[in-house]
PDB file of C-alpha atoms and ligand atoms in Angstrom:
ATOM      1  CA  MET A   1      80.329  97.801 119.015  1.00 71.00           C
ATOM      2  CA  ALA A   2      77.784  98.001 115.874  1.00 74.00           C
ATOM      3  CA  ASP A   3      76.569  94.599 115.122  1.00 74.00           C
ATOM      4  CA  ASP A   4      76.390  94.974 111.308  1.00 92.00           C
ATOM      5  CA  CYS A   5      79.738  96.913 111.060  1.00 98.00           C
ATOM      6  CA  LEU A   6      82.623  95.371 109.121  1.00 98.00           C
ATOM      7  CA  PHE A   7      85.293  97.148 110.978  1.00 98.00           C
ATOM      8  CA  CYS A   8      83.950  96.540 114.531  1.00 97.00           C
ATOM      9  CA  ARG A   9      84.213  92.821 113.368  1.00 97.00           C
ATOM     10  CA  ILE A  10      87.743  93.095 112.549  1.00 98.00           C
ATOM     11  CA  VAL A  11      88.472  95.060 116.199  1.00 97.00           C
ATOM     12  CA  SER A  12      86.518  92.070 117.831  1.00 96.00           C
ATOM     13  CA  LYS A  13      88.738  89.494 115.763  1.00 96.00           C
ATOM     14  CA  GLU A  14      85.643  88.114 114.385  1.00 96.00           C
ATOM     15  CA  ILE A  15      87.096  88.873 110.974  1.00 96.00           C
ATOM     16  CA  PRO A  16      90.800  88.540 110.288  1.00 98.00           C
ATOM     17  CA  ALA A  17      92.918  91.262 109.178  1.00 98.00           C
ATOM     18  CA  ARG A  18      96.652  91.813 108.526  1.00 98.00           C
ATOM     19  CA  LEU A  19      97.503  94.016 111.796  1.00 98.00           C
ATOM     20  CA  VAL A  20     100.373  96.407 111.898  1.00 98.00           C
ATOM     21  CA  LEU A  21      99.619  98.201 115.064  1.00 98.00           C
ATOM     22  CA  GLU A  22      97.162  97.681 118.050  1.00 97.00           C
ATOM     23  CA  ASN A  23      96.803  99.705 121.178  1.00 97.00           C
ATOM     24  CA  GLU A  24      94.036 100.380 123.727  1.00 97.00           C
ATOM     25  CA  HIS A  25      92.397 102.904 121.537  1.00 98.00           C
ATOM     26  CA  VAL A  26      93.186 102.139 118.027  1.00 98.00           C
ATOM     27  CA  ILE A  27      93.932  99.225 115.729  1.00 98.00           C
ATOM     28  CA  ALA A  28      95.655  99.484 112.041  1.00 98.00           C
ATOM     29  CA  PHE A  29      95.677  96.831 109.310  1.00 99.00           C
ATOM     30  CA  ARG A  30      96.288  96.637 105.621  1.00 98.00           C
ATOM     31  CA  ASP A  31      93.865  97.487 103.295  1.00 98.00           C
ATOM     32  CA  ILE A  32      92.332  94.467 101.475  1.00 98.00           C
ATOM     33  CA  ASN A  33      92.344  96.491  98.091  1.00 98.00           C
ATOM     34  CA  PRO A  34      95.764  98.673  98.346  1.00 98.00           C
ATOM     35  CA  GLN A  35      96.061 101.613  96.294  1.00 98.00           C
ATOM     36  CA  ALA A  36      99.690 102.194  97.207  1.00 98.00           C
ATOM     37  CA  PRO A  37     102.497 100.044  98.136  1.00 98.00           C
ATOM     38  CA  LEU A  38     101.516 100.769 101.879  1.00 98.00           C
ATOM     39  CA  HIS A  39      98.042 101.195 102.445  1.00 98.00           C
ATOM     40  CA  VAL A  40      96.843 100.814 105.852  1.00 99.00           C
ATOM     41  CA  LEU A  41      93.520 101.849 107.708  1.00 99.00           C
ATOM     42  CA  VAL A  42      93.842 103.267 111.205  1.00 99.00           C
ATOM     43  CA  ILE A  43      90.449 103.157 113.169  1.00 98.00           C
ATOM     44  CA  PRO A  44      89.284 103.623 116.857  1.00 98.00           C
ATOM     45  CA  ARG A  45      88.048 100.475 118.582  1.00 98.00           C
ATOM     46  CA  GLN A  46      85.093 102.506 119.336  1.00 97.00           C
ATOM     47  CA  HIS A  47      82.296 102.629 116.626  1.00 98.00           C
ATOM     48  CA  VAL A  48      81.948 105.948 115.183  1.00 98.00           C
ATOM     49  CA  ALA A  49      80.303 106.132 111.953  1.00 98.00           C
ATOM     50  CA  SER A  50      82.031 108.802 110.340  1.00 98.00           C
ATOM     51  CA  LEU A  51      83.941 112.179 110.941  1.00 98.00           C
ATOM     52  CA  ASN A  52      80.360 113.821 110.966  1.00 98.00           C
ATOM     53  CA  GLU A  53      79.719 111.759 114.151  1.00 98.00           C
ATOM     54  CA  ALA A  54      82.897 112.273 116.019  1.00 98.00           C
ATOM     55  CA  LYS A  55      82.852 114.199 119.391  1.00 98.00           C
ATOM     56  CA  ASP A  56      86.228 113.172 120.849  1.00 98.00           C
ATOM     57  CA  PRO A  57      89.193 115.241 119.818  1.00 98.00           C
ATOM     58  CA  GLU A  58      91.644 112.707 121.365  1.00 98.00           C
ATOM     59  CA  LEU A  59      90.107 109.637 119.335  1.00 97.00           C
ATOM     60  CA  ILE A  60      90.543 111.614 115.933  1.00 97.00           C
ATOM     61  CA  GLY A  61      94.064 112.971 117.089  1.00 98.00           C
ATOM     62  CA  ARG A  62      95.015 109.453 117.896  1.00 98.00           C
ATOM     63  CA  LEU A  63      94.332 108.103 114.289  1.00 98.00           C
ATOM     64  CA  SER A  64      96.930 110.723 112.935  1.00 98.00           C
ATOM     65  CA  LEU A  65      99.481 109.878 115.552  1.00 98.00           C
ATOM     66  CA  ALA A  66      99.148 106.222 114.922  1.00 98.00           C
ATOM     67  CA  ALA A  67      99.518 106.758 111.087  1.00 98.00           C
ATOM     68  CA  ALA A  68     102.642 108.736 111.906  1.00 98.00           C
ATOM     69  CA  GLU A  69     104.074 105.799 113.991  1.00 98.00           C
ATOM     70  CA  ILE A  70     103.240 103.280 111.279  1.00 98.00           C
ATOM     71  CA  ALA A  71     104.681 105.316 108.640  1.00 98.00           C
ATOM     72  CA  LYS A  72     108.237 105.424 110.596  1.00 98.00           C
ATOM     73  CA  GLN A  73     107.877 101.711 111.162  1.00 98.00           C
ATOM     74  CA  GLU A  74     107.179 101.167 107.645  1.00 98.00           C
ATOM     75  CA  GLY A  75     110.166 103.290 106.305  1.00 98.00           C
ATOM     76  CA  VAL A  76     107.983 105.921 104.501  1.00 98.00           C
ATOM     77  CA  ALA A  77     108.141 108.688 107.196  1.00 98.00           C
ATOM     78  CA  GLU A  78     111.018 110.479 105.186  1.00 98.00           C
ATOM     79  CA  SER A  79     109.949 109.870 101.661  1.00 97.00           C
ATOM     80  CA  GLY A  80     106.258 111.034 102.432  1.00 98.00           C
ATOM     81  CA  TYR A  81     103.106 109.684 102.973  1.00 98.00           C
ATOM     82  CA  ARG A  82      99.424 110.883 102.725  1.00 98.00           C
ATOM     83  CA  THR A  83      96.521 110.570 105.426  1.00 98.00           C
ATOM     84  CA  VAL A  84      93.035 110.772 104.158  1.00 98.00           C
ATOM     85  CA  ILE A  85      89.593 110.442 105.958  1.00 98.00           C
ATOM     86  CA  ASN A  86      86.700 109.940 103.562  1.00 98.00           C
ATOM     87  CA  THR A  87      83.450 111.523 104.840  1.00 98.00           C
ATOM     88  CA  ASN A  88      80.169 110.010 103.176  1.00 98.00           C
ATOM     89  CA  ARG A  89      79.344 108.840 100.005  1.00 96.00           C
ATOM     90  CA  GLY A  90      80.366 111.780  97.732  1.00 96.00           C
ATOM     91  CA  ALA A  91      83.821 111.592  99.155  1.00 97.00           C
ATOM     92  CA  GLY A  92      84.071 107.766  98.465  1.00 96.00           C
ATOM     93  CA  GLN A  93      83.382 106.465 101.942  1.00 98.00           C
ATOM     94  CA  THR A  94      82.129 102.832 101.977  1.00 98.00           C
ATOM     95  CA  VAL A  95      82.586 101.532 105.425  1.00 98.00           C
ATOM     96  CA  PHE A  96      80.775 103.554 108.063  1.00 98.00           C
ATOM     97  CA  HIS A  97      83.214 103.141 110.961  1.00 98.00           C
ATOM     98  CA  VAL A  98      85.404 106.245 110.741  1.00 98.00           C
ATOM     99  CA  HIS A  99      89.090 105.232 109.457  1.00 98.00           C
ATOM    100  CA  LEU A 100      92.021 107.167 108.534  1.00 98.00           C
ATOM    101  CA  HIS A 101      94.024 105.715 105.267  1.00 98.00           C
ATOM    102  CA  LEU A 102      97.637 105.816 105.439  1.00 98.00           C
ATOM    103  CA  LEU A 103      99.108 105.663 101.808  1.00 98.00           C
ATOM    104  CA  GLY A 104     102.849 105.410 101.053  1.00 98.00           C
ATOM    105  CA  GLY A 105     105.589 103.984  99.061  1.00 98.00           C
ATOM    106  CA  ARG A 106     104.910 105.979  95.786  1.00 97.00           C
ATOM    107  CA  ASP A 107     104.669 109.526  94.671  1.00 96.00           C
ATOM    108  CA  MET A 108     101.207 111.127  95.278  1.00 96.00           C
ATOM    109  CA  GLY A 109      99.285 113.210  92.669  1.00 95.00           C
ATOM    110  CA  TRP A 110      97.716 116.512  93.719  1.00 97.00           C
ATOM    111  CA  PRO A 111      94.702 117.371  93.905  1.00 95.00           C
ATOM    112  CA  PRO A 112      93.404 113.991  94.847  1.00 91.00           C
ATOM    113  CA  GLY A 113      90.524 112.466  92.772  1.00 81.00           C
TER     114      GLY A 113
HETATM  115  P1  LIG B   1      86.249 103.934 102.399  1.00 79.41           P
HETATM  116  O1  LIG B   1      85.929 103.834 100.932  1.00 79.41           O
HETATM  117  O2  LIG B   1      87.353 105.391 102.475  1.00 79.41           O
HETATM  118  O3  LIG B   1      85.181 103.830 103.363  1.00 79.41           O
HETATM  119  O4  LIG B   1      87.720 102.779 102.741  1.00 79.41           O
HETATM  120  C1  LIG B   1      87.218 101.551 102.963  1.00 79.41           C
HETATM  121  C2  LIG B   1      88.374 100.655 102.778  1.00 79.41           C
HETATM  122  O5  LIG B   1      88.376  99.418 103.437  1.00 79.41           O
HETATM  123  C3  LIG B   1      88.534 100.681 101.424  1.00 79.41           C
HETATM  124  O6  LIG B   1      89.875 100.832 100.918  1.00 79.41           O
HETATM  125  C4  LIG B   1      88.687  98.957 101.123  1.00 79.41           C
HETATM  126  O7  LIG B   1      89.596  98.200 100.209  1.00 79.41           O
HETATM  127  C5  LIG B   1      88.820  98.498 102.705  1.00 79.41           C
HETATM  128  N1  LIG B   1      88.428  97.289 103.208  1.00 79.41           N
HETATM  129  C6  LIG B   1      86.956  96.768 102.823  1.00 79.41           C
HETATM  130  N2  LIG B   1      86.963  95.409 103.536  1.00 79.41           N
HETATM  131  C7  LIG B   1      88.367  95.487 104.016  1.00 79.41           C
HETATM  132  C8  LIG B   1      88.800  94.117 104.755  1.00 79.41           C
HETATM  133  N3  LIG B   1      88.032  93.220 105.098  1.00 79.41           N
HETATM  134  N4  LIG B   1      90.008  94.242 105.390  1.00 79.41           N
HETATM  135  C9  LIG B   1      90.519  95.209 104.797  1.00 79.41           C
HETATM  136  N5  LIG B   1      90.489  96.296 104.232  1.00 79.41           N
HETATM  137  C10 LIG B   1      89.033  96.254 103.784  1.00 79.41           C
HETATM  138 ZN1  LIG B   2      82.061  99.761 113.601  1.00 79.41          ZN
END
């Protein structure tokens, strides 16, 4: 755990979040500023600052598989959904604990902004 990390504090339940999935390795919760009717963040329990620091393929793979599970639970798996990892400031990363955005419930434009 990184002391100054917002998402580590959500993992430790120091800061409340609207959880949608929790297992041994990952937790997922609703984004506080949703960009789509469904906007969930999936994060590893373990602190990894960004995809650039990630070493464990299982840890990264688990984020995608958890997102697919949530998409099914939330009823957007068939209509479609998007998963995004923003890495570093140029891509819009603001919280430096790696997280995968799951967006769904509306049509998505391409290319993304
Ligand atoms: P990014 O900009 O890719 O680093 O994504 C960070 C996301 O975290 C943004 O979509 C924020 O709206 C979201 N966020 C920030 N603080 C919280 C919080 N306390 N609970 C839930 N989501 C948050
Ligand atoms: Zn962290």
